[in-house]
């Protein structure tokens, strides 16, 4: 037993696991005519919850992209799932970010990278969504332009098409301990 005593503090440190950090998130909606639903974020190591093997969206991710409801995707993500709310209510939906507005919220996570997803409101296109990947492991502040995609449902192609990455800018800043 004496042989292992010096290792006990080290083992206790590993048993605690990764510590969670708190971040202030600013999401700027730069679109002049479209709002954004709530943002769903989850550890990037859970990408299989977002994507099928062929790269298409899973049912929970597709539900967010088309319906705007985050709850199926959050449920699939489980404990690591995070919800970012805007300050606007549009129709019956709270937590939205209106056109040309900014949302600010805090998140706490132990993930080293986050997948970010939201639906673009259907004012102009009924099947557009935003997706991004934030690497939290290196800098105390990062900027992530969310990429916009079209599912191709209303065009009848059902093929996802990349549209651009200048509609929403996510800034994630680590809050001091």
PDB file of C-alpha atoms in Angstrom:
ATOM      1  CA  UNK A   1       0.000   0.000   0.000  1.00  0.00           C
ATOM      2  CA  UNK A   2       2.842   2.407   0.827  1.00  0.00           C
ATOM      3  CA  UNK A   3       4.147   1.971  -2.667  1.00  0.00           C
ATOM      4  CA  UNK A   4       0.963   3.523  -4.115  1.00  0.00           C
ATOM      5  CA  UNK A   5       0.471   6.341  -1.564  1.00  0.00           C
ATOM      6  CA  UNK A   6       2.331   8.976  -3.643  1.00  0.00           C
ATOM      7  CA  UNK A   7      -0.047   8.236  -6.524  1.00  0.00           C
ATOM      8  CA  UNK A   8      -3.256   8.882  -4.558  1.00  0.00           C
ATOM      9  CA  UNK A   9      -3.351  12.697  -5.156  1.00  0.00           C
ATOM     10  CA  UNK A  10      -2.660  12.153  -8.847  1.00  0.00           C
ATOM     11  CA  UNK A  11      -5.411   9.534  -9.122  1.00  0.00           C
ATOM     12  CA  UNK A  12      -7.838  11.853  -7.342  1.00  0.00           C
ATOM     13  CA  UNK A  13      -7.103  14.537  -9.928  1.00  0.00           C
ATOM     14  CA  UNK A  14      -7.910  12.152 -12.794  1.00  0.00           C
ATOM     15  CA  UNK A  15     -11.069  10.932 -11.055  1.00  0.00           C
ATOM     16  CA  UNK A  16     -12.462  14.464 -11.050  1.00  0.00           C
ATOM     17  CA  UNK A  17     -12.462  14.515 -14.851  1.00  0.00           C
ATOM     18  CA  UNK A  18     -12.388  17.626 -16.971  1.00  0.00           C
ATOM     19  CA  UNK A  19     -13.550  20.822 -15.356  1.00  0.00           C
ATOM     20  CA  UNK A  20     -16.250  22.845 -17.000  1.00  0.00           C
ATOM     21  CA  UNK A  21     -15.577  26.382 -18.188  1.00  0.00           C
ATOM     22  CA  UNK A  22     -18.089  29.189 -18.570  1.00  0.00           C
ATOM     23  CA  UNK A  23     -18.259  31.191 -21.796  1.00  0.00           C
ATOM     24  CA  UNK A  24     -20.067  34.343 -22.847  1.00  0.00           C
ATOM     25  CA  UNK A  25     -21.530  33.855 -26.315  1.00  0.00           C
ATOM     26  CA  UNK A  26     -22.490  36.692 -28.644  1.00  0.00           C
ATOM     27  CA  UNK A  27     -24.418  35.680 -31.767  1.00  0.00           C
ATOM     28  CA  UNK A  28     -24.853  38.448 -34.347  1.00  0.00           C
ATOM     29  CA  UNK A  29     -27.621  37.933 -36.883  1.00  0.00           C
ATOM     30  CA  UNK A  30     -26.467  39.908 -39.927  1.00  0.00           C
ATOM     31  CA  UNK A  31     -29.454  38.921 -42.079  1.00  0.00           C
ATOM     32  CA  UNK A  32     -31.725  41.880 -42.908  1.00  0.00           C
ATOM     33  CA  UNK A  33     -34.923  39.858 -43.408  1.00  0.00           C
ATOM     34  CA  UNK A  34     -34.656  36.581 -41.461  1.00  0.00           C
ATOM     35  CA  UNK A  35     -34.657  35.611 -37.796  1.00  0.00           C
ATOM     36  CA  UNK A  36     -32.863  32.707 -36.134  1.00  0.00           C
ATOM     37  CA  UNK A  37     -34.280  30.095 -33.790  1.00  0.00           C
ATOM     38  CA  UNK A  38     -32.640  28.985 -30.564  1.00  0.00           C
ATOM     39  CA  UNK A  39     -29.075  27.712 -30.898  1.00  0.00           C
ATOM     40  CA  UNK A  40     -28.355  24.085 -30.040  1.00  0.00           C
ATOM     41  CA  UNK A  41     -24.786  23.252 -29.087  1.00  0.00           C
ATOM     42  CA  UNK A  42     -23.204  19.930 -28.217  1.00  0.00           C
ATOM     43  CA  UNK A  43     -19.773  18.342 -27.912  1.00  0.00           C
ATOM     44  CA  UNK A  44     -18.271  17.727 -31.355  1.00  0.00           C
ATOM     45  CA  UNK A  45     -17.478  14.160 -30.334  1.00  0.00           C
ATOM     46  CA  UNK A  46     -21.249  13.583 -30.573  1.00  0.00           C
ATOM     47  CA  UNK A  47     -21.375  14.461 -34.291  1.00  0.00           C
ATOM     48  CA  UNK A  48     -23.142  11.146 -34.996  1.00  0.00           C
ATOM     49  CA  UNK A  49     -26.200  12.735 -33.370  1.00  0.00           C
ATOM     50  CA  UNK A  50     -26.140  15.442 -36.066  1.00  0.00           C
ATOM     51  CA  UNK A  51     -24.984  13.493 -39.113  1.00  0.00           C
ATOM     52  CA  UNK A  52     -25.770  10.156 -40.744  1.00  0.00           C
ATOM     53  CA  UNK A  53     -22.873   8.119 -42.157  1.00  0.00           C
ATOM     54  CA  UNK A  54     -23.527   9.600 -45.624  1.00  0.00           C
ATOM     55  CA  UNK A  55     -23.228  13.155 -44.238  1.00  0.00           C
ATOM     56  CA  UNK A  56     -26.941  13.961 -44.305  1.00  0.00           C
ATOM     57  CA  UNK A  57     -28.684  15.257 -41.189  1.00  0.00           C
ATOM     58  CA  UNK A  58     -30.127  12.824 -38.667  1.00  0.00           C
ATOM     59  CA  UNK A  59     -33.812  13.062 -37.768  1.00  0.00           C
ATOM     60  CA  UNK A  60     -33.197  15.196 -34.621  1.00  0.00           C
ATOM     61  CA  UNK A  61     -30.969  17.644 -36.528  1.00  0.00           C
ATOM     62  CA  UNK A  62     -33.345  17.718 -39.497  1.00  0.00           C
ATOM     63  CA  UNK A  63     -36.250  18.454 -37.149  1.00  0.00           C
ATOM     64  CA  UNK A  64     -34.411  21.534 -35.866  1.00  0.00           C
ATOM     65  CA  UNK A  65     -33.479  22.589 -39.414  1.00  0.00           C
ATOM     66  CA  UNK A  66     -37.059  22.381 -40.712  1.00  0.00           C
ATOM     67  CA  UNK A  67     -39.316  22.891 -37.679  1.00  0.00           C
ATOM     68  CA  UNK A  68     -37.105  25.133 -35.533  1.00  0.00           C
ATOM     69  CA  UNK A  69     -37.790  23.131 -32.390  1.00  0.00           C
ATOM     70  CA  UNK A  70     -34.586  22.317 -30.474  1.00  0.00           C
ATOM     71  CA  UNK A  71     -35.986  19.715 -28.105  1.00  0.00           C
ATOM     72  CA  UNK A  72     -35.525  16.510 -30.126  1.00  0.00           C
ATOM     73  CA  UNK A  73     -31.866  17.363 -30.794  1.00  0.00           C
ATOM     74  CA  UNK A  74     -31.267  18.436 -27.189  1.00  0.00           C
ATOM     75  CA  UNK A  75     -32.774  15.169 -25.979  1.00  0.00           C
ATOM     76  CA  UNK A  76     -30.542  13.160 -28.317  1.00  0.00           C
ATOM     77  CA  UNK A  77     -27.450  15.081 -27.136  1.00  0.00           C
ATOM     78  CA  UNK A  78     -28.278  14.329 -23.519  1.00  0.00           C
ATOM     79  CA  UNK A  79     -26.241  15.862 -20.719  1.00  0.00           C
ATOM     80  CA  UNK A  80     -23.799  17.634 -23.062  1.00  0.00           C
ATOM     81  CA  UNK A  81     -26.520  19.489 -24.974  1.00  0.00           C
ATOM     82  CA  UNK A  82     -26.733  23.255 -24.539  1.00  0.00           C
ATOM     83  CA  UNK A  83     -29.409  25.754 -25.556  1.00  0.00           C
ATOM     84  CA  UNK A  84     -28.640  29.362 -26.459  1.00  0.00           C
ATOM     85  CA  UNK A  85     -31.535  31.784 -26.403  1.00  0.00           C
ATOM     86  CA  UNK A  86     -32.047  35.054 -28.173  1.00  0.00           C
ATOM     87  CA  UNK A  87     -34.125  37.779 -26.552  1.00  0.00           C
ATOM     88  CA  UNK A  88     -37.055  37.888 -28.988  1.00  0.00           C
ATOM     89  CA  UNK A  89     -40.418  36.134 -29.166  1.00  0.00           C
ATOM     90  CA  UNK A  90     -41.714  35.471 -32.667  1.00  0.00           C
ATOM     91  CA  UNK A  91     -45.201  34.022 -32.789  1.00  0.00           C
ATOM     92  CA  UNK A  92     -45.325  31.518 -29.927  1.00  0.00           C
ATOM     93  CA  UNK A  93     -41.567  30.865 -30.026  1.00  0.00           C
ATOM     94  CA  UNK A  94     -39.362  32.406 -27.352  1.00  0.00           C
ATOM     95  CA  UNK A  95     -35.564  32.600 -27.478  1.00  0.00           C
ATOM     96  CA  UNK A  96     -35.392  33.843 -31.072  1.00  0.00           C
ATOM     97  CA  UNK A  97     -32.921  36.353 -32.537  1.00  0.00           C
ATOM     98  CA  UNK A  98     -34.602  38.858 -34.826  1.00  0.00           C
ATOM     99  CA  UNK A  99     -33.024  40.113 -38.046  1.00  0.00           C
ATOM    100  CA  UNK A 100     -30.027  42.423 -37.517  1.00  0.00           C
ATOM    101  CA  UNK A 101     -30.118  41.727 -33.755  1.00  0.00           C
ATOM    102  CA  UNK A 102     -27.597  40.204 -31.360  1.00  0.00           C
ATOM    103  CA  UNK A 103     -28.163  37.470 -28.783  1.00  0.00           C
ATOM    104  CA  UNK A 104     -25.985  37.106 -25.692  1.00  0.00           C
ATOM    105  CA  UNK A 105     -25.991  34.144 -23.353  1.00  0.00           C
ATOM    106  CA  UNK A 106     -23.681  32.125 -21.129  1.00  0.00           C
ATOM    107  CA  UNK A 107     -22.877  28.456 -21.491  1.00  0.00           C
ATOM    108  CA  UNK A 108     -20.918  26.096 -19.262  1.00  0.00           C
ATOM    109  CA  UNK A 109     -19.245  23.076 -20.807  1.00  0.00           C
ATOM    110  CA  UNK A 110     -16.258  20.789 -20.413  1.00  0.00           C
ATOM    111  CA  UNK A 111     -16.174  20.095 -24.163  1.00  0.00           C
ATOM    112  CA  UNK A 112     -13.048  21.089 -26.076  1.00  0.00           C
ATOM    113  CA  UNK A 113     -15.097  21.771 -29.211  1.00  0.00           C
ATOM    114  CA  UNK A 114     -18.775  22.439 -29.849  1.00  0.00           C
ATOM    115  CA  UNK A 115     -21.057  21.791 -32.804  1.00  0.00           C
ATOM    116  CA  UNK A 116     -23.497  24.723 -33.169  1.00  0.00           C
ATOM    117  CA  UNK A 117     -26.794  24.534 -35.065  1.00  0.00           C
ATOM    118  CA  UNK A 118     -29.897  26.695 -35.562  1.00  0.00           C
ATOM    119  CA  UNK A 119     -32.722  27.130 -38.046  1.00  0.00           C
ATOM    120  CA  UNK A 120     -32.954  30.221 -40.225  1.00  0.00           C
ATOM    121  CA  UNK A 121     -36.491  31.563 -39.911  1.00  0.00           C
ATOM    122  CA  UNK A 122     -38.749  30.745 -42.879  1.00  0.00           C
ATOM    123  CA  UNK A 123     -39.350  34.359 -43.950  1.00  0.00           C
ATOM    124  CA  UNK A 124     -37.578  33.766 -47.301  1.00  0.00           C
ATOM    125  CA  UNK A 125     -36.611  30.068 -47.399  1.00  0.00           C
ATOM    126  CA  UNK A 126     -38.428  27.298 -45.510  1.00  0.00           C
ATOM    127  CA  UNK A 127     -35.516  24.873 -45.167  1.00  0.00           C
ATOM    128  CA  UNK A 128     -32.300  26.743 -44.360  1.00  0.00           C
ATOM    129  CA  UNK A 129     -30.169  26.121 -41.311  1.00  0.00           C
ATOM    130  CA  UNK A 130     -26.884  27.251 -39.770  1.00  0.00           C
ATOM    131  CA  UNK A 131     -24.023  25.041 -38.628  1.00  0.00           C
ATOM    132  CA  UNK A 132     -20.614  25.717 -37.132  1.00  0.00           C
ATOM    133  CA  UNK A 133     -17.783  24.150 -35.180  1.00  0.00           C
ATOM    134  CA  UNK A 134     -16.074  26.005 -32.328  1.00  0.00           C
ATOM    135  CA  UNK A 135     -12.661  24.845 -31.103  1.00  0.00           C
ATOM    136  CA  UNK A 136     -12.531  25.914 -27.452  1.00  0.00           C
ATOM    137  CA  UNK A 137      -9.196  24.288 -26.669  1.00  0.00           C
ATOM    138  CA  UNK A 138      -6.727  27.023 -27.631  1.00  0.00           C
ATOM    139  CA  UNK A 139      -7.879  30.607 -27.204  1.00  0.00           C
ATOM    140  CA  UNK A 140      -9.867  32.491 -24.587  1.00  0.00           C
ATOM    141  CA  UNK A 141     -11.915  34.125 -27.367  1.00  0.00           C
ATOM    142  CA  UNK A 142     -12.820  32.758 -30.762  1.00  0.00           C
ATOM    143  CA  UNK A 143     -15.004  33.903 -33.629  1.00  0.00           C
ATOM    144  CA  UNK A 144     -16.971  31.340 -35.603  1.00  0.00           C
ATOM    145  CA  UNK A 145     -18.947  32.290 -38.725  1.00  0.00           C
ATOM    146  CA  UNK A 146     -21.880  29.893 -38.935  1.00  0.00           C
ATOM    147  CA  UNK A 147     -22.267  28.303 -42.360  1.00  0.00           C
ATOM    148  CA  UNK A 148     -25.686  28.439 -43.990  1.00  0.00           C
ATOM    149  CA  UNK A 149     -27.145  25.442 -45.799  1.00  0.00           C
ATOM    150  CA  UNK A 150     -30.309  24.742 -47.814  1.00  0.00           C
ATOM    151  CA  UNK A 151     -31.858  21.276 -47.435  1.00  0.00           C
ATOM    152  CA  UNK A 152     -33.340  21.431 -50.949  1.00  0.00           C
ATOM    153  CA  UNK A 153     -36.800  20.317 -49.832  1.00  0.00           C
ATOM    154  CA  UNK A 154     -38.820  23.119 -51.414  1.00  0.00           C
ATOM    155  CA  UNK A 155     -36.731  22.851 -54.602  1.00  0.00           C
ATOM    156  CA  UNK A 156     -37.510  19.126 -54.777  1.00  0.00           C
ATOM    157  CA  UNK A 157     -33.847  18.059 -54.872  1.00  0.00           C
ATOM    158  CA  UNK A 158     -33.495  16.989 -51.221  1.00  0.00           C
ATOM    159  CA  UNK A 159     -29.780  17.732 -51.637  1.00  0.00           C
ATOM    160  CA  UNK A 160     -28.070  19.896 -49.019  1.00  0.00           C
ATOM    161  CA  UNK A 161     -26.337  22.901 -50.557  1.00  0.00           C
ATOM    162  CA  UNK A 162     -23.847  25.250 -48.919  1.00  0.00           C
ATOM    163  CA  UNK A 163     -25.002  28.860 -49.282  1.00  0.00           C
ATOM    164  CA  UNK A 164     -22.477  30.999 -47.390  1.00  0.00           C
ATOM    165  CA  UNK A 165     -20.904  31.850 -44.076  1.00  0.00           C
ATOM    166  CA  UNK A 166     -21.518  35.537 -43.500  1.00  0.00           C
ATOM    167  CA  UNK A 167     -25.055  35.555 -42.071  1.00  0.00           C
ATOM    168  CA  UNK A 168     -24.337  34.865 -38.380  1.00  0.00           C
ATOM    169  CA  UNK A 169     -21.143  35.470 -36.431  1.00  0.00           C
ATOM    170  CA  UNK A 170     -20.633  33.629 -33.140  1.00  0.00           C
ATOM    171  CA  UNK A 171     -18.095  35.032 -30.676  1.00  0.00           C
ATOM    172  CA  UNK A 172     -17.276  32.809 -27.711  1.00  0.00           C
ATOM    173  CA  UNK A 173     -15.252  34.301 -24.855  1.00  0.00           C
ATOM    174  CA  UNK A 174     -14.075  32.392 -21.816  1.00  0.00           C
ATOM    175  CA  UNK A 175     -15.257  34.006 -18.589  1.00  0.00           C
ATOM    176  CA  UNK A 176     -12.438  34.447 -16.059  1.00  0.00           C
ATOM    177  CA  UNK A 177     -12.413  31.926 -13.236  1.00  0.00           C
TER     178      UNK A 177
END
